[in-house]
PDB file of C-alpha atoms and ligand atoms in Angstrom:
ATOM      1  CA  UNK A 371     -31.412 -28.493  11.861  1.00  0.00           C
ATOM      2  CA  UNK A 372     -28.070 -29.934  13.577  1.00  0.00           C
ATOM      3  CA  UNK A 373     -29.444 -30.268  17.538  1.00  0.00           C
ATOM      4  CA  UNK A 374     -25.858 -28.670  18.382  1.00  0.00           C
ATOM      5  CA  UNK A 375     -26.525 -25.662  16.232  1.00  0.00           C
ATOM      6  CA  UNK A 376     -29.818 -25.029  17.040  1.00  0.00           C
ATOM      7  CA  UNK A 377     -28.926 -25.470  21.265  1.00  0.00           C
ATOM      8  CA  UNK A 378     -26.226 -22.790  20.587  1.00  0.00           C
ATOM      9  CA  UNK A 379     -28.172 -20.267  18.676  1.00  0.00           C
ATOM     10  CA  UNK A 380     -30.380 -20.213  21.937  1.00  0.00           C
ATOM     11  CA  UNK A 381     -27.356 -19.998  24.059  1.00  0.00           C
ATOM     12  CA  UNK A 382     -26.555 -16.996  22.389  1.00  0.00           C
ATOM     13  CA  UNK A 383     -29.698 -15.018  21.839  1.00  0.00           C
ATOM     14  CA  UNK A 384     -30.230 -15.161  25.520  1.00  0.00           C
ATOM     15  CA  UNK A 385     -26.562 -14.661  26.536  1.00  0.00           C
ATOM     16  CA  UNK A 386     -25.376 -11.039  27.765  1.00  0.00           C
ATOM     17  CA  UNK A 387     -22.449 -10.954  26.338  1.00  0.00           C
ATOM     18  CA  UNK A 388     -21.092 -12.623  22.940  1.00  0.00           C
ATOM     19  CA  UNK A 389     -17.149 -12.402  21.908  1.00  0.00           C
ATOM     20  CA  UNK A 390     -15.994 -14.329  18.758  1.00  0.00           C
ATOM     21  CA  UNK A 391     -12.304 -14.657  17.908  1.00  0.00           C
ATOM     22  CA  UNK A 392     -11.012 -15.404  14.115  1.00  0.00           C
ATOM     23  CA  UNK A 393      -7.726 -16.560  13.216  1.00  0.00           C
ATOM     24  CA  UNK A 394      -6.712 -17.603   9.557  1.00  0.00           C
ATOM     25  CA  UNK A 395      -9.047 -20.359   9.106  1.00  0.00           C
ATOM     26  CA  UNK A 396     -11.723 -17.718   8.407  1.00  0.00           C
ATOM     27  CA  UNK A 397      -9.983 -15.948   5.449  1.00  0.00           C
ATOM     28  CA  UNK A 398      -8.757 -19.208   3.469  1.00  0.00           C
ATOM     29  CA  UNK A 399     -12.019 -19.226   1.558  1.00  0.00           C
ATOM     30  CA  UNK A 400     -11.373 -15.648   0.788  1.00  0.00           C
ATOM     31  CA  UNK A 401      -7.945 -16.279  -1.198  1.00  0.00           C
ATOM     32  CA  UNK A 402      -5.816 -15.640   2.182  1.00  0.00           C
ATOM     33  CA  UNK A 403      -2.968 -18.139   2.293  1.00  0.00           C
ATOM     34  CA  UNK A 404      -2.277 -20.603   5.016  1.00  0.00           C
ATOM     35  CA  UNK A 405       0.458 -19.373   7.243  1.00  0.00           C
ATOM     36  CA  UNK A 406       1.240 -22.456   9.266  1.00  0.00           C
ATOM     37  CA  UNK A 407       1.146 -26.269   8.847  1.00  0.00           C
ATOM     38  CA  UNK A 408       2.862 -28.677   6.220  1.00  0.00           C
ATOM     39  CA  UNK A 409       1.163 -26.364   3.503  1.00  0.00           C
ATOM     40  CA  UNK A 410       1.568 -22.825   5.050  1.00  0.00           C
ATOM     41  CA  UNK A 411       4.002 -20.333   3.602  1.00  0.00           C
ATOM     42  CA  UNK A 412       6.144 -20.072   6.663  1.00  0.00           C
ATOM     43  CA  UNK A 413       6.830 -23.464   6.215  1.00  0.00           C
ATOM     44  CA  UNK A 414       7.327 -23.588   1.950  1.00  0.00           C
ATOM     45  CA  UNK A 415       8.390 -20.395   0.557  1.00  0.00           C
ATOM     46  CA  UNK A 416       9.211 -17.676   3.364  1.00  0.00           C
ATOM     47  CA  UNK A 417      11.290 -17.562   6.262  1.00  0.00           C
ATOM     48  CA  UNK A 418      10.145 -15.987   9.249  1.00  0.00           C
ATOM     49  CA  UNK A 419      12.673 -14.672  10.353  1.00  0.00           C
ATOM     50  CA  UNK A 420      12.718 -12.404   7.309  1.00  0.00           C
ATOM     51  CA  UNK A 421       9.863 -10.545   8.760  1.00  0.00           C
ATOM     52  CA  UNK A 422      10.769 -10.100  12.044  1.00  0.00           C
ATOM     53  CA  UNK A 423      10.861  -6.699  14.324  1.00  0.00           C
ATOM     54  CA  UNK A 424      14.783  -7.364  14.996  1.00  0.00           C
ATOM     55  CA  UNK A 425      15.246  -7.798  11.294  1.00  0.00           C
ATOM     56  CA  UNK A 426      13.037  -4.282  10.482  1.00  0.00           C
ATOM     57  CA  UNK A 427      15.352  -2.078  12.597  1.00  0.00           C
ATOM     58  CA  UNK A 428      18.678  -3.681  11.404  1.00  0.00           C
ATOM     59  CA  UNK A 429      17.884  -3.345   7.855  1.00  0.00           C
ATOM     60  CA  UNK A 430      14.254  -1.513   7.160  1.00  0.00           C
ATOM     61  CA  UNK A 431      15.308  -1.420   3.255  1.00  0.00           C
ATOM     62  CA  UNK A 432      15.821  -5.333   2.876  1.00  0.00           C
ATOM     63  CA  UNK A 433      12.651  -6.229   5.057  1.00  0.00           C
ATOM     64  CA  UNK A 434      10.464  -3.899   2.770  1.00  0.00           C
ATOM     65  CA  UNK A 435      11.866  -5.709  -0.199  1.00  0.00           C
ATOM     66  CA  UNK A 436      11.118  -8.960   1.042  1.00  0.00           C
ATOM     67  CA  UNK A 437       7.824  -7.927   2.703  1.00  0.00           C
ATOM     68  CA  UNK A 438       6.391  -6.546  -0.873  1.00  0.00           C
ATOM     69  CA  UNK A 439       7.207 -10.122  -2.070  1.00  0.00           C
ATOM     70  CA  UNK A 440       5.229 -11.005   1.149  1.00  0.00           C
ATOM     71  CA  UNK A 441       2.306  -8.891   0.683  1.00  0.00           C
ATOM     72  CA  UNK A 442       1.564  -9.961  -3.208  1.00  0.00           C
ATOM     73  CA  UNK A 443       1.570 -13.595  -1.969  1.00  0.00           C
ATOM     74  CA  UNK A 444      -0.641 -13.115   0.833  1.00  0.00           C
ATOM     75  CA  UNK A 445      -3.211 -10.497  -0.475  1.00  0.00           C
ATOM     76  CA  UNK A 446      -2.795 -11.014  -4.806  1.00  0.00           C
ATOM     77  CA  UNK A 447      -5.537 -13.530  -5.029  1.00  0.00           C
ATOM     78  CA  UNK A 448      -7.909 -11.874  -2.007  1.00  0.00           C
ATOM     79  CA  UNK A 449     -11.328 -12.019  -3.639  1.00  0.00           C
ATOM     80  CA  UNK A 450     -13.280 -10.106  -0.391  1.00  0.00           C
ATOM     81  CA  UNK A 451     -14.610 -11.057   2.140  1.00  0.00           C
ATOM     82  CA  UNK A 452     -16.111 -14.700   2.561  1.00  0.00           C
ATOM     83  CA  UNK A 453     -19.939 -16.140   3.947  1.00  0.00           C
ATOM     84  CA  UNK A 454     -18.049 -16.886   7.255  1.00  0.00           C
ATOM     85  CA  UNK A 455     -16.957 -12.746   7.177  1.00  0.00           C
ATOM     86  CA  UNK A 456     -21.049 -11.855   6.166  1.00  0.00           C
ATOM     87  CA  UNK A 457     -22.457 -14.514   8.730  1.00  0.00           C
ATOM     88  CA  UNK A 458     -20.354 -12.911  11.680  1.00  0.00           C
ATOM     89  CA  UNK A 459     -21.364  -9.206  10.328  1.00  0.00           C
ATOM     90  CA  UNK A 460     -24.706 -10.140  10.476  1.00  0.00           C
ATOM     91  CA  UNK A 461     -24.947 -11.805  13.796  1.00  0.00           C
ATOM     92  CA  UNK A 462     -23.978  -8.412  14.876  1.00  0.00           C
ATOM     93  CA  UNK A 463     -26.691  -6.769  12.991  1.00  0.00           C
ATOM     94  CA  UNK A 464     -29.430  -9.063  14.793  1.00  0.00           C
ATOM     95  CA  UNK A 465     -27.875  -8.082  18.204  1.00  0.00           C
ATOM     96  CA  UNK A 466     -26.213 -11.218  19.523  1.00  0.00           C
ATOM     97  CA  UNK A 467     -22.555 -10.928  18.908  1.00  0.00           C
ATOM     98  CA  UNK A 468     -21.331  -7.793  20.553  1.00  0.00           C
ATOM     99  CA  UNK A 469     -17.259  -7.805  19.084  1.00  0.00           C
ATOM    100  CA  UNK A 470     -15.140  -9.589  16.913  1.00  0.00           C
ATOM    101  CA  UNK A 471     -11.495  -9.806  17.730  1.00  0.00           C
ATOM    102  CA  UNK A 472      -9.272 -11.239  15.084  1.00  0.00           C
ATOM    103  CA  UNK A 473      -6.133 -12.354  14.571  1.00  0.00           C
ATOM    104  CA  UNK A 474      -6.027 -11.222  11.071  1.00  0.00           C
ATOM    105  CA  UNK A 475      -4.400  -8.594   9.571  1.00  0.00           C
ATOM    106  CA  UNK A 476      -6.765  -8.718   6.187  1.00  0.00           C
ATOM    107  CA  UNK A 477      -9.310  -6.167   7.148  1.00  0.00           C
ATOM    108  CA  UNK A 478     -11.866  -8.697   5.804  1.00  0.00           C
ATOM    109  CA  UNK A 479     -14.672  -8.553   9.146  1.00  0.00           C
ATOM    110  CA  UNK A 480     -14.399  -4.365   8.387  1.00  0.00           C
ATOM    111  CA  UNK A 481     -14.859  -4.849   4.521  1.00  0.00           C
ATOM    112  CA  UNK A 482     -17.795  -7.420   5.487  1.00  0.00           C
ATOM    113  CA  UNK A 483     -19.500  -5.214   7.910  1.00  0.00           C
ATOM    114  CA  UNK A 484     -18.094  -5.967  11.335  1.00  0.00           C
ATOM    115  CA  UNK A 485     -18.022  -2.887  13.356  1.00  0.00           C
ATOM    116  CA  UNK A 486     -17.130  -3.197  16.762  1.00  0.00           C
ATOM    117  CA  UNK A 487     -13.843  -4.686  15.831  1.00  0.00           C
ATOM    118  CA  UNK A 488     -10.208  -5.552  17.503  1.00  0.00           C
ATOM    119  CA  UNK A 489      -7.836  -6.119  14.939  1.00  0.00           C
ATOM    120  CA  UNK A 490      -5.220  -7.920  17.832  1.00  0.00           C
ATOM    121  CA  UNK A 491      -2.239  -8.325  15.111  1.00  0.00           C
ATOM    122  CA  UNK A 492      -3.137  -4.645  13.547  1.00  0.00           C
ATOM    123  CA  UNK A 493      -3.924  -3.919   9.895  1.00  0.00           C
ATOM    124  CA  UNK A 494      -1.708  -4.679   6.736  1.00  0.00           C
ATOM    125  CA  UNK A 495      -3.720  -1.995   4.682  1.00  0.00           C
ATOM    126  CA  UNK A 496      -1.908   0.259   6.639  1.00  0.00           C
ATOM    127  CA  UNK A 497       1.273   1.430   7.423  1.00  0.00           C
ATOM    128  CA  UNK A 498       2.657   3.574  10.547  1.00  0.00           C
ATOM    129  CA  UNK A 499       5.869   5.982  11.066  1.00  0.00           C
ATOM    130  CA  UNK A 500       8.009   5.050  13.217  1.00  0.00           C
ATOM    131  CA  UNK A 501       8.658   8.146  14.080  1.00  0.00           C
ATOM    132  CA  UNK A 502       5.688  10.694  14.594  1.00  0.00           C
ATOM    133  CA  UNK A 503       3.238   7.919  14.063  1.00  0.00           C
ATOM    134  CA  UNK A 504       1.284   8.937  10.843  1.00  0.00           C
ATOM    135  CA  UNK A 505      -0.693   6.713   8.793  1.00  0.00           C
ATOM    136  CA  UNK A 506      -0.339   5.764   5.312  1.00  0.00           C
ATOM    137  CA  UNK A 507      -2.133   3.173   2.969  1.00  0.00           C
ATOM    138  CA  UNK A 508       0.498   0.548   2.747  1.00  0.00           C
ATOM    139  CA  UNK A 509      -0.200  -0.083  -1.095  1.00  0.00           C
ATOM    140  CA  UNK A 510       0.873   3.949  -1.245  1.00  0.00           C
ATOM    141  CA  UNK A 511       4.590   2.792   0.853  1.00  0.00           C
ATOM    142  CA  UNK A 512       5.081  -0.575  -1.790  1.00  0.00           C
ATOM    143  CA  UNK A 513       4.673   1.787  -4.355  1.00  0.00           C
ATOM    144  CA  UNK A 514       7.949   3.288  -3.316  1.00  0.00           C
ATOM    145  CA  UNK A 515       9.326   0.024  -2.840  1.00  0.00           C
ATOM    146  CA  UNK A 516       8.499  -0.855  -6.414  1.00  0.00           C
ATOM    147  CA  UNK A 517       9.948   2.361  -7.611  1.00  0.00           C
ATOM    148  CA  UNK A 518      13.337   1.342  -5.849  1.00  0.00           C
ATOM    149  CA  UNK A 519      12.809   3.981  -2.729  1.00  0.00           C
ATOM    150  CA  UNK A 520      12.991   1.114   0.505  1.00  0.00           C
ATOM    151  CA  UNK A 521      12.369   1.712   2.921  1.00  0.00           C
ATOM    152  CA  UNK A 522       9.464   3.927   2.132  1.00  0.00           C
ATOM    153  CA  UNK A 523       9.487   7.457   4.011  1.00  0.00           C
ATOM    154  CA  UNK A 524       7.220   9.216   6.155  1.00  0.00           C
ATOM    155  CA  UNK A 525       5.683  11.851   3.693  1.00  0.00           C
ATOM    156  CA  UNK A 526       4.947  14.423   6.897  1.00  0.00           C
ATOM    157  CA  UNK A 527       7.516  17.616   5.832  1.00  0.00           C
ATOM    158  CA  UNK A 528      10.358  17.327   8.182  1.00  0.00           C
ATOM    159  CA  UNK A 529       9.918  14.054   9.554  1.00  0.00           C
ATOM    160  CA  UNK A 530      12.785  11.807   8.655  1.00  0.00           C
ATOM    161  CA  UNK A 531      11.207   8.535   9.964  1.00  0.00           C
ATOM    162  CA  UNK A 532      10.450   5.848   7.766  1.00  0.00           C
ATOM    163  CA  UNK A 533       7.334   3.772   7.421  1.00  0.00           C
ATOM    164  CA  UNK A 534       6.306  -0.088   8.951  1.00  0.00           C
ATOM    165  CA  UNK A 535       3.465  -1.830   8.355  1.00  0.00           C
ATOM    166  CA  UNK A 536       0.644  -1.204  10.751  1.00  0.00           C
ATOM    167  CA  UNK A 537       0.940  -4.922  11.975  1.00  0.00           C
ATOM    168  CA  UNK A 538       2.647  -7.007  14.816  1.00  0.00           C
ATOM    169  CA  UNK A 539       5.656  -8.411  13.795  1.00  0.00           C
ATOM    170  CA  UNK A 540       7.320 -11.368  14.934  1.00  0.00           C
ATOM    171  CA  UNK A 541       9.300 -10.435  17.613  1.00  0.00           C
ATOM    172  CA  UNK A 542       7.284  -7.414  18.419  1.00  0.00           C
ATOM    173  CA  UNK A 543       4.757  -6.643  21.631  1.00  0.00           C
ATOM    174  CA  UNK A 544       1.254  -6.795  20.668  1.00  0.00           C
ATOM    175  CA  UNK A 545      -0.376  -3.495  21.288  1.00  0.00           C
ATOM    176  CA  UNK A 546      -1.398  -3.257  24.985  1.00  0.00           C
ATOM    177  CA  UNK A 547      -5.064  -1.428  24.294  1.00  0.00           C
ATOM    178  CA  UNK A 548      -6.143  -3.938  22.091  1.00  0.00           C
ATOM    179  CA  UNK A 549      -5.193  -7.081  24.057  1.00  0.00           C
ATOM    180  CA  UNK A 550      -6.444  -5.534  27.041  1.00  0.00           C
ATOM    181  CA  UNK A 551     -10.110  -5.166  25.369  1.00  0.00           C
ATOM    182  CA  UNK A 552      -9.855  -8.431  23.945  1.00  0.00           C
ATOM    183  CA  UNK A 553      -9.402  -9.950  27.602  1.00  0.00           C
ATOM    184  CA  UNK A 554     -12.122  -7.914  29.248  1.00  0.00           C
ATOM    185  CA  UNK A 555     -14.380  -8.893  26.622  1.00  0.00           C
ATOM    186  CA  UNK A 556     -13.374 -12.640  26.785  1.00  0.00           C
ATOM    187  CA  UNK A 557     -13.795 -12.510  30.163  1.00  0.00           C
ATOM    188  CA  UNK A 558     -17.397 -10.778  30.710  1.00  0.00           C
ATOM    189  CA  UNK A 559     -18.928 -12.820  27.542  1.00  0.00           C
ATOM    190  CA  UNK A 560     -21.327 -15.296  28.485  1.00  0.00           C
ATOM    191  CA  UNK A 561     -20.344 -17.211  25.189  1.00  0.00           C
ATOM    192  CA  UNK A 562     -16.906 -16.986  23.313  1.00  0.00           C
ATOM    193  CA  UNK A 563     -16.590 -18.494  20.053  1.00  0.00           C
ATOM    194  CA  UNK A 564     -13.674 -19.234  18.187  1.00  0.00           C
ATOM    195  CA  UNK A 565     -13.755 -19.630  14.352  1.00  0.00           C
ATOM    196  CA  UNK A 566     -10.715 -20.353  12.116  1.00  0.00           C
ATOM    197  CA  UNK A 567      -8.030 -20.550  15.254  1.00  0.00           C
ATOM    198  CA  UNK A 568      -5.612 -23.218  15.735  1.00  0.00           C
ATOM    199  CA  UNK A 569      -5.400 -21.394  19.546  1.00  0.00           C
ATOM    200  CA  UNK A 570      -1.408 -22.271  19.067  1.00  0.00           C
ATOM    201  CA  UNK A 571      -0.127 -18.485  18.908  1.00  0.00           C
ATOM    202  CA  UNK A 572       0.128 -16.746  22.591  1.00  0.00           C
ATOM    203  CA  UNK A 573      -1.487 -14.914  23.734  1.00  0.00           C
ATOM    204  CA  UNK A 574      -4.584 -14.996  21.874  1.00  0.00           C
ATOM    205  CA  UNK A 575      -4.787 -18.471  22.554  1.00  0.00           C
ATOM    206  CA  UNK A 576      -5.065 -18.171  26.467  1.00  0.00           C
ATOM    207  CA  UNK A 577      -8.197 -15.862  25.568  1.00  0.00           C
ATOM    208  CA  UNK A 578     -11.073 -18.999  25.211  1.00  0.00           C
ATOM    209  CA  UNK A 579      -9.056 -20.531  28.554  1.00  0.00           C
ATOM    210  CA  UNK A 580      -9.763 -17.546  30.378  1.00  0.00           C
ATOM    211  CA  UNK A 581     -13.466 -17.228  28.867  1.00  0.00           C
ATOM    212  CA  UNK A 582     -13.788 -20.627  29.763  1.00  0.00           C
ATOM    213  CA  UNK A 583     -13.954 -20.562  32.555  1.00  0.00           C
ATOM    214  CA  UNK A 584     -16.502 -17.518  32.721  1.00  0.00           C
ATOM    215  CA  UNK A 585     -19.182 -18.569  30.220  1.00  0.00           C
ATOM    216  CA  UNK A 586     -19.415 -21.131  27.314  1.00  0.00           C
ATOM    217  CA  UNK A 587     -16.848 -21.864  25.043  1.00  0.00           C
ATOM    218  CA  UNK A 588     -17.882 -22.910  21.390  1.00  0.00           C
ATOM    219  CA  UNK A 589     -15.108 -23.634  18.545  1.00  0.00           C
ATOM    220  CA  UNK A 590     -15.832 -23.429  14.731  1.00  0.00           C
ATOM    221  CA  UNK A 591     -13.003 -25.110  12.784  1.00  0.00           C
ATOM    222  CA  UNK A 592     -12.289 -27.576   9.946  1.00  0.00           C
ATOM    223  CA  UNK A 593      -9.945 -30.164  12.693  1.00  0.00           C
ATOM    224  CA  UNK A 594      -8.776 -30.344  15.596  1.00  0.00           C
ATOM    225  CA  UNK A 595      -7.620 -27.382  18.165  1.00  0.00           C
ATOM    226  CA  UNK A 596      -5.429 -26.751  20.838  1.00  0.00           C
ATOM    227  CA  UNK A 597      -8.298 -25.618  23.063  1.00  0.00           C
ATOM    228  CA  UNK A 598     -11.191 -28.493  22.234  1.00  0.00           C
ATOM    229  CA  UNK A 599     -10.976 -30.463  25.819  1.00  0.00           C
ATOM    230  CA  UNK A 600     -12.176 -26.544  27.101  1.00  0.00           C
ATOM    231  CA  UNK A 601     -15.495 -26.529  24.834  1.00  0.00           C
ATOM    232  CA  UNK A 602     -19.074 -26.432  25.410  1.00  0.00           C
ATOM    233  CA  UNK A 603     -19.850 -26.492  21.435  1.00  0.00           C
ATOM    234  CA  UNK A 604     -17.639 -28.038  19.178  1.00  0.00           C
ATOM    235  CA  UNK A 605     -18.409 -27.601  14.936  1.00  0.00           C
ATOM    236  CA  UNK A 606     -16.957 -29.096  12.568  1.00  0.00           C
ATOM    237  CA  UNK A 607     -16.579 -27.796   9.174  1.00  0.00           C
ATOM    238  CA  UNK A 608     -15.972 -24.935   6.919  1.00  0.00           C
ATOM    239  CA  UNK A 609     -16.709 -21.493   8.622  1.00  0.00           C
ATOM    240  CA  UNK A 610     -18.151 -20.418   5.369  1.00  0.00           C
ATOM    241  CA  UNK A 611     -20.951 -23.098   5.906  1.00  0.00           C
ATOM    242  CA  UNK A 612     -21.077 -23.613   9.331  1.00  0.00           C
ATOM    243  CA  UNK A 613     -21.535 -19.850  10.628  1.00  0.00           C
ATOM    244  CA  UNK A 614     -24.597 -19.050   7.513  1.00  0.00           C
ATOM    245  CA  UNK A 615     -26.155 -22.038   9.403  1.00  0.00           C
ATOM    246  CA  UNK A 616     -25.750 -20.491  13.138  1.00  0.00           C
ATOM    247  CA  UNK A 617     -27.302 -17.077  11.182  1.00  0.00           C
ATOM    248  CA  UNK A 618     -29.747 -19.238  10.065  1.00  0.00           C
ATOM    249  CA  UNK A 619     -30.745 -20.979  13.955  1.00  0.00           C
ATOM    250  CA  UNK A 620     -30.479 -17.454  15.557  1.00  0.00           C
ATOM    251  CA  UNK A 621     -33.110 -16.233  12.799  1.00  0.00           C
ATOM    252  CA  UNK A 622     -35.378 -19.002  13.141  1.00  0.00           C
ATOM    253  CA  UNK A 623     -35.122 -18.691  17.271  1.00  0.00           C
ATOM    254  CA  UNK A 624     -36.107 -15.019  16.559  1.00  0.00           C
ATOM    255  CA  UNK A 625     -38.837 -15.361  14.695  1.00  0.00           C
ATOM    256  CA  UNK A 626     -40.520 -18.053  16.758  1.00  0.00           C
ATOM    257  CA  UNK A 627     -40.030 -15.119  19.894  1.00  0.00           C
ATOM    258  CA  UNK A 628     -41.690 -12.684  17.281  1.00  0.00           C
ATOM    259  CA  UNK A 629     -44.616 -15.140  16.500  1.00  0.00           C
ATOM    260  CA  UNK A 630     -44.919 -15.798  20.423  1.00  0.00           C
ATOM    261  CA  UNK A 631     -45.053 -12.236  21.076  1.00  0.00           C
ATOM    262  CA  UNK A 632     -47.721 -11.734  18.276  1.00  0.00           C
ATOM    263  CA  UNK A 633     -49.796 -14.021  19.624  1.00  0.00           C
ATOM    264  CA  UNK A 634     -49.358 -12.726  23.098  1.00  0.00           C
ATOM    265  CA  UNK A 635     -50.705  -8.957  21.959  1.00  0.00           C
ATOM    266  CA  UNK A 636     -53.870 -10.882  19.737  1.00  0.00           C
ATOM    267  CA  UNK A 637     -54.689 -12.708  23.395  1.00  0.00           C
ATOM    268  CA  UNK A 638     -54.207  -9.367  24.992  1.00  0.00           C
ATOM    269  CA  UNK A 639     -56.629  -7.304  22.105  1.00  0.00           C
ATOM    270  CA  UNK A 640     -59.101 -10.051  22.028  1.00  0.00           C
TER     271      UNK A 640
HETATM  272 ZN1  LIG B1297       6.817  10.631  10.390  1.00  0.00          ZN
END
């Protein structure tokens, strides 16, 4: 077993506190499109500024429109969630990662298993009111976009709002509760890992500085990040191979502390 692996599968079965933080990196496998880079969609076949808050309140009809465009692109070919999605379920299931915060809006970490959860960007299965704040299944407001009704309308009786997607827009304030978590977390983990991230979008990025300089810092991603001078653990690869293999260390580190404690109660008997 990789020396690096196996070092911080220890790190983290002994730590008191494990965050992780996902960006899009984690969800390519799963049929999620690349947003940034030469090959993202921002950069090829949507413009940004499209999907902005500024353009949602000028002209809520025209952003739905463009957004169900959006949404077919991003989430037509989603085949579920991914081996990087199961590994980080399961760490959570053997007790060593305490909450995943993600940057994703795919719902993939709930889908997988992931339960103690901070969706930082929100939840595109979802959509809000803008008025009274009730919640809808977003595939429930396209389906009035598709039938020509954009924007799609709060269905509460007497409520006149209309509906937005339950996700941060550009140009929109991420949610104060969730942020706030995220940093408390970051900052009283022993070990913060970052899987999938470039660590270029503020202010989720200045999350691993501040854990940083707490605990240990480890980064999972395919290249390079913003953040790599700051880590303890740097892995290289594809999340959906190199997280099954931390599952993998943390097992085996487990059940060498079950075999010691087995022999400990035979010395004790005998
Ligand atoms: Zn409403």
């Amino acid at each position: 077993m990789d020396e690096q692996m196996a070092a911080l599968a220890d790190e983290i079965s002994a730590a008191g506190g494990v965050t992780v933080l996902t960006g899009a990196g984690v969800s390519n496998a799963s049929g999620v499109p690349t947003f940034r880079g030469e090959e993202g969609i921002w950069n090829n076949e949507f413009d940004p500024a499209d999907f902005r808050m500024d353009r949602f309140e000028r002209d809520p009809a025209g952003f739905w429109t463009d957004r169900l465009e959006l949404h077919e692109r991003m989430f037509g070919d989603v085949t579920g969630p991914n081996d990087a999605h199961r590994a980080l379920a399961r760490l959570e299931d053997l007790g060593v990662v305490d909450v995943v915060v993600t940057q994703n809006t795919d719902g993939l970490h709930a889908e997988a298993g992931t339960n103690r959860l901070i969706e930082l960007h929100g939840n595109n299965a979802r959509s809000v009111c803008v008025e009274c704040g009730e919640s809808v299944p977003t595939e429930t407001a396209l389906d009035d976009v598709r039938a020509g009704n954009s924007p799609p309308s709060c269905p509460v009786v007497g409520c006149t709002g209309h509906l937005k997607p339950d996700v941060v827009l550009f140009g929109e304030r991420l949610p104060g509760g969730a942020y706030d978590s995220a940093r408390r977390m970051a900052w009283e983990s022993d070990v913060f890992i970052v899987v999938g991230s470039s660590l270029t979008v503020a202010p989720a990025s200045t999350l691993p500085e501040e854990a940083a300089e707490r605990g240990q810092l480890a980064i999972f991603d395919t290249g390079e990040t913003e953040k790599d001078h700051l880590a303890h653990y740097l892995v290289r690869g594809d999340a959906t191979e190199t997280l099954p293999a931390l599952v993998e260390a943390v097992q085996a580190r487990l059940g060498r502390e079950a075999d010691a404690r087995g022999v400990e109660n035979v010395t004790q008997e005998g």
